[in-house]
Tab-separated table of C-alpha atoms in Angstrom:
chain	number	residue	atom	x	y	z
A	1	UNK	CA	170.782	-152.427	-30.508
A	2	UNK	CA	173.719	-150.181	-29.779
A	3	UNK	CA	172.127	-147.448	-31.653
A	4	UNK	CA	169.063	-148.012	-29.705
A	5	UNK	CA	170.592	-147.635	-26.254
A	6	UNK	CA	171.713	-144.109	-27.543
A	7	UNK	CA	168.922	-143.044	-28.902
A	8	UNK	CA	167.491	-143.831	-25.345
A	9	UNK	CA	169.962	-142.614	-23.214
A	10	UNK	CA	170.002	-139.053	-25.087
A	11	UNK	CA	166.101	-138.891	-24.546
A	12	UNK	CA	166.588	-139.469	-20.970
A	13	UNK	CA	169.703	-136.684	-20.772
A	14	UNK	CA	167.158	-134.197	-22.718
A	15	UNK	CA	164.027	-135.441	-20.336
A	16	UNK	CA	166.489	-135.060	-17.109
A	17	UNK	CA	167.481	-131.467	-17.983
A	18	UNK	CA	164.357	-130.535	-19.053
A	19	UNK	CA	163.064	-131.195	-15.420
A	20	UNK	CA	165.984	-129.848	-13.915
A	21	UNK	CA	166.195	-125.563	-13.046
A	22	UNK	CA	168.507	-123.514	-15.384
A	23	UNK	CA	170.676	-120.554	-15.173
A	24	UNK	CA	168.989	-117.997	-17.305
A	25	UNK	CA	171.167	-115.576	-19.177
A	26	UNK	CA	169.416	-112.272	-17.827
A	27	UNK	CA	170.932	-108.690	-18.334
A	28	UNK	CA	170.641	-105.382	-19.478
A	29	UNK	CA	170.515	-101.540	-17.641
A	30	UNK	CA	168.416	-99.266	-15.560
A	31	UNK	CA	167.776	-96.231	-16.649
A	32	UNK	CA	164.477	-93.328	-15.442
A	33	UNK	CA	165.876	-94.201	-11.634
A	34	UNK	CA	168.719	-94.593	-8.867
A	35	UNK	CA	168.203	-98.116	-7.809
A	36	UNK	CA	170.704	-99.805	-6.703
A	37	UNK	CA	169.460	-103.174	-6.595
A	38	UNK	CA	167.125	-104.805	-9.212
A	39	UNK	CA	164.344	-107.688	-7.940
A	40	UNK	CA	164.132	-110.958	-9.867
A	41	UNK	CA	160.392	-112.191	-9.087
A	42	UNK	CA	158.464	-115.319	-9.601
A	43	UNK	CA	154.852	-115.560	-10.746
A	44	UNK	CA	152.515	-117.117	-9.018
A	45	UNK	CA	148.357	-116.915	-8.570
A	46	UNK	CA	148.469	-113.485	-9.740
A	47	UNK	CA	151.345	-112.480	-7.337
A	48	UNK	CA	155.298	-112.271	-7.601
A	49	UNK	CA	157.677	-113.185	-5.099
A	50	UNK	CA	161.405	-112.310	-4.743
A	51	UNK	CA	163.532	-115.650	-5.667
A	52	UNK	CA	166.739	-113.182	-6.672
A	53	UNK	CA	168.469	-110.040	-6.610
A	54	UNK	CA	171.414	-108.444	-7.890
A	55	UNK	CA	173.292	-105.181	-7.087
A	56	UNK	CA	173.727	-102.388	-10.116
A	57	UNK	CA	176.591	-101.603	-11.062
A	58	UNK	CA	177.057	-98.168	-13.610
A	59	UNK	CA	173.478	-98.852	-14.427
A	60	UNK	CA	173.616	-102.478	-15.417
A	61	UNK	CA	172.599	-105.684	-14.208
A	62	UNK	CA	173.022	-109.182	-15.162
A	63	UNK	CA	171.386	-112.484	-13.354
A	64	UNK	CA	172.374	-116.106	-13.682
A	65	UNK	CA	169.941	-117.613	-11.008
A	66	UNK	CA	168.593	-121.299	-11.786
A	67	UNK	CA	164.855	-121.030	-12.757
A	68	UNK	CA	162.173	-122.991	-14.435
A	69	UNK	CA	162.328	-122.000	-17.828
A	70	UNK	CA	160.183	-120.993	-20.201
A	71	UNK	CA	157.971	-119.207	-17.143
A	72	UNK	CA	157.022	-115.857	-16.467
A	73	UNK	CA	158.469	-113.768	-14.163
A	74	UNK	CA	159.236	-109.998	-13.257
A	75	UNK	CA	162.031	-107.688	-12.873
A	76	UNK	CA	161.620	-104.879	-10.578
A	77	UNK	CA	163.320	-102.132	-8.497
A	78	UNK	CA	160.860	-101.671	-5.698
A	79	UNK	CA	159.135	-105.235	-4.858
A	80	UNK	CA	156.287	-102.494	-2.909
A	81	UNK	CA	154.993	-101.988	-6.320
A	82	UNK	CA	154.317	-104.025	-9.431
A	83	UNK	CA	156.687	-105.336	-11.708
A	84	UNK	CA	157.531	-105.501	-15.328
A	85	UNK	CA	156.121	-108.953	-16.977
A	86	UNK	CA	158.885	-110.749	-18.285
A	87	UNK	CA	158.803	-114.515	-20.061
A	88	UNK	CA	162.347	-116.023	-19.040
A	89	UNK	CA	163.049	-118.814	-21.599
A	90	UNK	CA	166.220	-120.356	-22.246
A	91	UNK	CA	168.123	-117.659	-24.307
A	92	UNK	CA	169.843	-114.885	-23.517
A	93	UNK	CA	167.572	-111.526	-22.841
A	94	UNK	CA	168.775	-108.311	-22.660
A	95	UNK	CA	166.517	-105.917	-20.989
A	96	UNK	CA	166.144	-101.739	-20.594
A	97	UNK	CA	164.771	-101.313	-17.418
A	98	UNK	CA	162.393	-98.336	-17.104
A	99	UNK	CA	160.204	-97.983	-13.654
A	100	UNK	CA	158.267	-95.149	-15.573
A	101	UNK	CA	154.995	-95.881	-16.302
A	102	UNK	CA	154.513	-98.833	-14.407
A	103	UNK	CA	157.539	-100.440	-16.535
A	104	UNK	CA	155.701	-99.553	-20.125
A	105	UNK	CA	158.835	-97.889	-21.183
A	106	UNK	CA	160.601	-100.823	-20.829
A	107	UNK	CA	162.437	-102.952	-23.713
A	108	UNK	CA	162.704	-106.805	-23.590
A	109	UNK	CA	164.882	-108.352	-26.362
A	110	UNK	CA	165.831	-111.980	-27.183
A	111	UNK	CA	162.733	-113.950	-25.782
A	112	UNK	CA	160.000	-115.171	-28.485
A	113	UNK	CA	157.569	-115.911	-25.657
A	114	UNK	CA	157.498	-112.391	-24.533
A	115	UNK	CA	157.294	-111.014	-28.258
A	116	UNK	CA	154.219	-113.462	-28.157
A	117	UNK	CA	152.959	-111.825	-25.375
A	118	UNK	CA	153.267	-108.244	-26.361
A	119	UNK	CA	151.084	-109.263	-29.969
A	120	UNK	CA	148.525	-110.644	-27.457
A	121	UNK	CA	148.028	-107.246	-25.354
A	122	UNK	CA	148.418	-105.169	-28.477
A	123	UNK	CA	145.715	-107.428	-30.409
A	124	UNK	CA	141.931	-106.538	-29.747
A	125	UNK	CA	139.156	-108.994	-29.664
A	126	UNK	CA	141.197	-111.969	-29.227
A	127	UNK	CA	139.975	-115.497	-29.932
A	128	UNK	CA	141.400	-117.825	-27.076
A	129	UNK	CA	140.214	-120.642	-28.990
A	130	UNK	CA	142.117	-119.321	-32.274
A	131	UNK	CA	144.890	-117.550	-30.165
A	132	UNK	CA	145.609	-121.496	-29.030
A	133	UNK	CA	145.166	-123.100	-32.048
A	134	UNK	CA	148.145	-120.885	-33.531
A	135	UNK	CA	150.397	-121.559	-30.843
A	136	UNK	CA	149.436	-124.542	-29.002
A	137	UNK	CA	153.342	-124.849	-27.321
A	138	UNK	CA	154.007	-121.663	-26.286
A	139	UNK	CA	153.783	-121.021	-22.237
A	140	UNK	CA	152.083	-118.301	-23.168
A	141	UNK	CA	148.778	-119.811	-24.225
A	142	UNK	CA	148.669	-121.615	-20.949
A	143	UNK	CA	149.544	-118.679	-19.240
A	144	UNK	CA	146.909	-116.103	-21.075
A	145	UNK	CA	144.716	-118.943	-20.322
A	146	UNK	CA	145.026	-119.190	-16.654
A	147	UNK	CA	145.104	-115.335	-16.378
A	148	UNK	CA	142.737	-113.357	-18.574
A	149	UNK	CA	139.938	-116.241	-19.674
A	150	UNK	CA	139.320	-118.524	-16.545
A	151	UNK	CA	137.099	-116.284	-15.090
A	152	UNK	CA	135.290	-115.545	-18.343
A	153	UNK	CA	134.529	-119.529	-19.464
A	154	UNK	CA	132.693	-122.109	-18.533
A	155	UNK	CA	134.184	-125.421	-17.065
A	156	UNK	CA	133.599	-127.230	-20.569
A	157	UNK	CA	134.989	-124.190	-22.531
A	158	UNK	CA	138.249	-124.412	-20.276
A	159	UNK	CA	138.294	-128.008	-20.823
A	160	UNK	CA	137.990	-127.253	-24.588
A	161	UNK	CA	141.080	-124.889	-24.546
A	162	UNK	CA	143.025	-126.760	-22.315
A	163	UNK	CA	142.678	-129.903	-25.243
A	164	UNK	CA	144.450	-127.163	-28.033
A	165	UNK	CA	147.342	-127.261	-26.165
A	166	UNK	CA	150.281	-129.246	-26.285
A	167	UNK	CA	151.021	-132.115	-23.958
A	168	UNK	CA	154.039	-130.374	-23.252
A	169	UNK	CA	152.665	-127.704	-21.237
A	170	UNK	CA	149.980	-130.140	-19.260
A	171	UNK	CA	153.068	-130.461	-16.481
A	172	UNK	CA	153.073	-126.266	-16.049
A	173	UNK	CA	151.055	-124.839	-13.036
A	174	UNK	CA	148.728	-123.091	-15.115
A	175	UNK	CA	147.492	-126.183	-16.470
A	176	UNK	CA	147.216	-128.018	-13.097
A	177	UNK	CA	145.513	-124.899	-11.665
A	178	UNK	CA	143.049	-124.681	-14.576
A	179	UNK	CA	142.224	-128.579	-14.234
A	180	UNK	CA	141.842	-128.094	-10.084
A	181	UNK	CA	139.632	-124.757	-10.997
A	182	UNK	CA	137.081	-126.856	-13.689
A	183	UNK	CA	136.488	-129.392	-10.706
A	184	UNK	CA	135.414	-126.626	-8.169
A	185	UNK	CA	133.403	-125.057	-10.856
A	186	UNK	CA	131.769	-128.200	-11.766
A	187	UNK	CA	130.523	-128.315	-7.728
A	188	UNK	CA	129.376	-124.935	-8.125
A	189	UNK	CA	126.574	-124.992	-10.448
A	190	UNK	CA	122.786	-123.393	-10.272
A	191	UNK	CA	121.524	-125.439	-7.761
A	192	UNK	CA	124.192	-127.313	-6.074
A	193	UNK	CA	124.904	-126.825	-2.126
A	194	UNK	CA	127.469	-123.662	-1.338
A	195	UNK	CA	130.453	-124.434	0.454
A	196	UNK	CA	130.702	-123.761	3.867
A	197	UNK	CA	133.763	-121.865	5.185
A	198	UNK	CA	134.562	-119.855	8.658
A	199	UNK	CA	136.020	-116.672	8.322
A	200	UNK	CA	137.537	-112.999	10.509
A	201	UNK	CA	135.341	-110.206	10.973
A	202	UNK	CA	137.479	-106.799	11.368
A	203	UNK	CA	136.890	-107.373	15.261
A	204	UNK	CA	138.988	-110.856	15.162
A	205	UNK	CA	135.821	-112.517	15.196
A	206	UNK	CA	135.204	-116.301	13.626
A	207	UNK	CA	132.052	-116.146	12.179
A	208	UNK	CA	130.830	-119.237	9.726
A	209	UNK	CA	128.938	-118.356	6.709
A	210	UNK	CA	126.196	-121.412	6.964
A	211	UNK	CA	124.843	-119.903	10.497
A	212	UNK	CA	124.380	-116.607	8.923
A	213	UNK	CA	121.784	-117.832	6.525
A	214	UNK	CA	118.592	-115.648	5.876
A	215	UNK	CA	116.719	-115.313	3.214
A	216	UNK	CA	118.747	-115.049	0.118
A	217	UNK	CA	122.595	-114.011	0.870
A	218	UNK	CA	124.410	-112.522	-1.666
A	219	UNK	CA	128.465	-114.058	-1.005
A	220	UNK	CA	130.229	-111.176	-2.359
A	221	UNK	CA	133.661	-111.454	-3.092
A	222	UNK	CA	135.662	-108.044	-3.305
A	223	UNK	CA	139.059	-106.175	-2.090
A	224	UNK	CA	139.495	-102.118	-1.565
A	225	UNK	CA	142.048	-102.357	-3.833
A	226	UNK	CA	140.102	-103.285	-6.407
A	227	UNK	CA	138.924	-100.621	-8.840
A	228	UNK	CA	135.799	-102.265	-10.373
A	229	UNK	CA	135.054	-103.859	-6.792
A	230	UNK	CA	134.581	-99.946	-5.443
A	231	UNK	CA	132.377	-98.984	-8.856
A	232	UNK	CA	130.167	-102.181	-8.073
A	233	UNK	CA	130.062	-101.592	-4.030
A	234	UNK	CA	127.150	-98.416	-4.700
A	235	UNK	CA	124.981	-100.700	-6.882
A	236	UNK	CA	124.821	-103.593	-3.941
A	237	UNK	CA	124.166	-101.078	-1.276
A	238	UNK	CA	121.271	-99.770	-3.219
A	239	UNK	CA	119.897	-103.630	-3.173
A	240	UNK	CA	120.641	-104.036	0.125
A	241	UNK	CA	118.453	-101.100	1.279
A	242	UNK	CA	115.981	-101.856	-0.423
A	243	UNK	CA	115.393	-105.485	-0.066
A	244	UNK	CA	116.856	-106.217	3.368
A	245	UNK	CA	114.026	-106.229	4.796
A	246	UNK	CA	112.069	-108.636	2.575
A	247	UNK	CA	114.997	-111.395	2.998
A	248	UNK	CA	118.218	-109.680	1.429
A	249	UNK	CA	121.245	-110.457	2.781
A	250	UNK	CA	124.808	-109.862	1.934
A	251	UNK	CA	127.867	-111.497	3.343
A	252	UNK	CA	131.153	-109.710	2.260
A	253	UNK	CA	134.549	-111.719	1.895
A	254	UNK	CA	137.263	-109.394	1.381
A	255	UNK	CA	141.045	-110.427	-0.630
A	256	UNK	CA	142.404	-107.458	1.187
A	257	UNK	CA	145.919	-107.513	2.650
A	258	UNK	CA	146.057	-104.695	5.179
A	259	UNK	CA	143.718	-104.635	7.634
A	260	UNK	CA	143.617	-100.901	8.100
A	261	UNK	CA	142.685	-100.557	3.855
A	262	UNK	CA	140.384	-103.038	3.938
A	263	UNK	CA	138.222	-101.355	7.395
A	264	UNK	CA	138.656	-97.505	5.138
A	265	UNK	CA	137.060	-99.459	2.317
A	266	UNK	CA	134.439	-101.077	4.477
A	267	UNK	CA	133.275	-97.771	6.164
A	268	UNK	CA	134.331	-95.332	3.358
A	269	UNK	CA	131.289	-97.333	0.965
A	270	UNK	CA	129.366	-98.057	3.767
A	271	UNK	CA	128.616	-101.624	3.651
A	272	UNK	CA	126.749	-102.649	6.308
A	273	UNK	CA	126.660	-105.994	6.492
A	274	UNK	CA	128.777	-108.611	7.930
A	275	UNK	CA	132.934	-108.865	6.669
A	276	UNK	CA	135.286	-111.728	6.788
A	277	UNK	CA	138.840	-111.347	5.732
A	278	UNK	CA	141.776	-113.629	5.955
A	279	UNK	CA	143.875	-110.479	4.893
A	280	UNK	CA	146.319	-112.652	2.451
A	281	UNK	CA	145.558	-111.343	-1.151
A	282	UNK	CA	144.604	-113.805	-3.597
A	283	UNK	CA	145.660	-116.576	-1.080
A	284	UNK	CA	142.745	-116.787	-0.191
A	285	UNK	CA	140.999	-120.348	0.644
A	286	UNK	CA	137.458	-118.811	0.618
A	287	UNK	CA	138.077	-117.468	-3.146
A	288	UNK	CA	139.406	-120.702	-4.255
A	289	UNK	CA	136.421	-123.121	-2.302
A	290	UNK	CA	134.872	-121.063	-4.954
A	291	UNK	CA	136.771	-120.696	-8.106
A	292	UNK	CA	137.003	-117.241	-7.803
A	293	UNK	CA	139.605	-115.632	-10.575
A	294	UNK	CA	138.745	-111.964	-10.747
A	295	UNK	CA	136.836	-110.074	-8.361
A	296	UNK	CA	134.341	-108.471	-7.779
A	297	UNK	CA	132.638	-112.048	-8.434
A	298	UNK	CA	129.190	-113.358	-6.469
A	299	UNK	CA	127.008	-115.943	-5.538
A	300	UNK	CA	122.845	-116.027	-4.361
A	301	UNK	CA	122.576	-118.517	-2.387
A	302	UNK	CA	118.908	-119.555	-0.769
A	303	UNK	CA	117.899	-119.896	3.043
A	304	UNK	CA	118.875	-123.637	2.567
A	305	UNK	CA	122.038	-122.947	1.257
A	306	UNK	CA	121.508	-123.350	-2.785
A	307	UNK	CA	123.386	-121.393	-5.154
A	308	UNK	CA	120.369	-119.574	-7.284
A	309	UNK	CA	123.082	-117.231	-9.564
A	310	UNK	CA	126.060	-116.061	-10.326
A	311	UNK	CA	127.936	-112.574	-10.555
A	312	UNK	CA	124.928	-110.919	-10.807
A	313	UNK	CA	125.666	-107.076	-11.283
A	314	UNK	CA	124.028	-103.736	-11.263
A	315	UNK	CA	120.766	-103.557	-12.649
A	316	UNK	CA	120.476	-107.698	-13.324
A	317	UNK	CA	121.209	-107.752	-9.153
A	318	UNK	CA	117.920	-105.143	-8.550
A	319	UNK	CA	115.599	-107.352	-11.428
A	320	UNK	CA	116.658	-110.537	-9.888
A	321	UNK	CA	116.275	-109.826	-6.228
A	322	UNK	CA	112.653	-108.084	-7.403
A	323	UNK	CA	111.593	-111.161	-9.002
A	324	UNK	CA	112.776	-113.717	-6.532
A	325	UNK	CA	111.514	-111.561	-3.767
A	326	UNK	CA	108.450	-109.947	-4.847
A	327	UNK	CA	107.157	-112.212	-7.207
A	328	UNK	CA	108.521	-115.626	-5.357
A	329	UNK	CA	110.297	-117.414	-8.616
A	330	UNK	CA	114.085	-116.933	-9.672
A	331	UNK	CA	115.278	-118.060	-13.396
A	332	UNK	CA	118.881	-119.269	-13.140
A	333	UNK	CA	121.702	-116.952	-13.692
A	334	UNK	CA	125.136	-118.085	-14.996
């Protein structure tokens, strides 16, 4: 009985600390730059915060700050820019901090899940599925997961992947998120109603996206920031002009964050149709009402408000809108 109550009372201690934050055992020296101060950040729906930052000293730095550990996180010395990925775990890490490059010169030591992480980007045509399989506990599965395959499965595949991993990791955010995401995906399927949402024009204006029905409306999600949003922009102007007035519409939500970039982008690929912006990144409640994980990312919706297909792109957007316009049928697009 006695050895019982131990055996308890040490799972508890281990279950207690593993809840609990914990100092991490962070160090190692700038070099490529005169910073004086070097940004602990905190990873969250593809953005990093500031949760720490320490002064350096001869060119090193060293941080003790309690954290959730194993997570990602990253170290930077100008929180204007991006940082360098790091996965914190409990061990110690030494790093060499290099800004040049966006941070590729940079040299993590003592953390497995980054090792992990740097196979992953070095290794082409990954398998999630198999990538899982082989290392169904690391935070890094969850993580690669979350980040680089959401947007490229279905609800059932990320409901497949999300079963290869340990149950250890179904308390982490990217799990939660991934669950929340296969829900709002499941309510967006060919043929279901599209959510209704309000949103800013550039002139402060509310305008709500149900009133502005015509036609067929293409929702297109998109940010002047965004490189492969800009490439994209010419091929839905060239529908636009050319089925507008047949019943083309398109209705442009923006994950912007200055207002002044995101007006440049709007007049600088001359899309004239109507804008709403809430102007707060990948905050956005629009993009999540639709499970949107990488842009640019769309949706045809009908006159009645009926999604008809999906991220529809270059030449697939022309043949679709010709068919469903000219000819009066659409076949689904996933």
């Amino acid at each position: 009985m006695k050895k019982t109550l131990l055996f308890l009372a040490i799972c508890l201690s281990i279950t207690g600390t593993q809840a609990q934050d914990t100092a991490v055992q962070l160090k190692g020296t700038v070099v490529d730059t005169v910073a004086k101060f070097v940004y602990l950040q905190k990873f969250h729906n593809k953005m990093f915060t500031t949760v720490d930052s320490v002064k350096v000293v001869n060119g090193n730095f060293s941080f003790k700050t309690k954290v959730k550990l194993p997570e990602l996180y990253g170290l930077s010395v100008n929180t204007a820019n991006s940082p360098l990925y790091i996965f914190l775990e409990k061990a110690p890490i030494t790093v060499k901090l290099s800004p040049l490059k966006y941070y590729s010169n940079s040299v993590i030591e003592g953390s497995a899940s980054q090792d992990l992480f740097n196979i992953y980007n070095k290794t082409e045509n990954i398998d999630i599925n198999k990538f899982i399989t082989e290392h169904p506990s690391s935070i890094v599965s969850a993580y690669v997961l979350y980040r680089n395959w959401s947007y490229r499965l279905t609800p059932d595949q990320i409901t497949q992947n999300i079963a290869l991993l340990d149950k250890s990791l179904e308390t982490t955010t990217y799990v939660k998120e991934l669950k929340e995401l296969v829900t709002v995906l499941n309510g967006l399927a060919i043929g279901k109603k599209a959510p209704d949402f309000v949103g800013t024009d550039p002139n402060g204006k509310s305008i709500r996206f149900s009133e502005n029905l015509k036609g067929y409306t293409l929702i297109d999600f998109w940010a002047s920031w965004c490189g492969p949003c800009r490439r994209e922009n010419p091929n839905v102007v060239a529908a636009y002009k050319q089925y507008h007035e047949k019943g083309f519409n398109v209705f442009g939500v923006s994950l912007d964050k200055k207002k002044e970039n995101w007006v440049k982008g709007i007049n600088d690929d001359h899309l004239d149709w109507l804008q709403v912006s809430e102007l707060i990144f990948w905050n956005s409640e629009i993009a999540k009402l639709y499970g949107v994980r990488a842009i640019p990312s769309n949706y045809l919706i009908d006159s009645k408000g009926i999604i008809v297909a999906k991220n529809l792109r270059g030449e697939e957007l022309q043949t679709t809108l010709k068919t469903l316009l000219q000819e009066g049928t659409l076949t689904a697009k996933q």
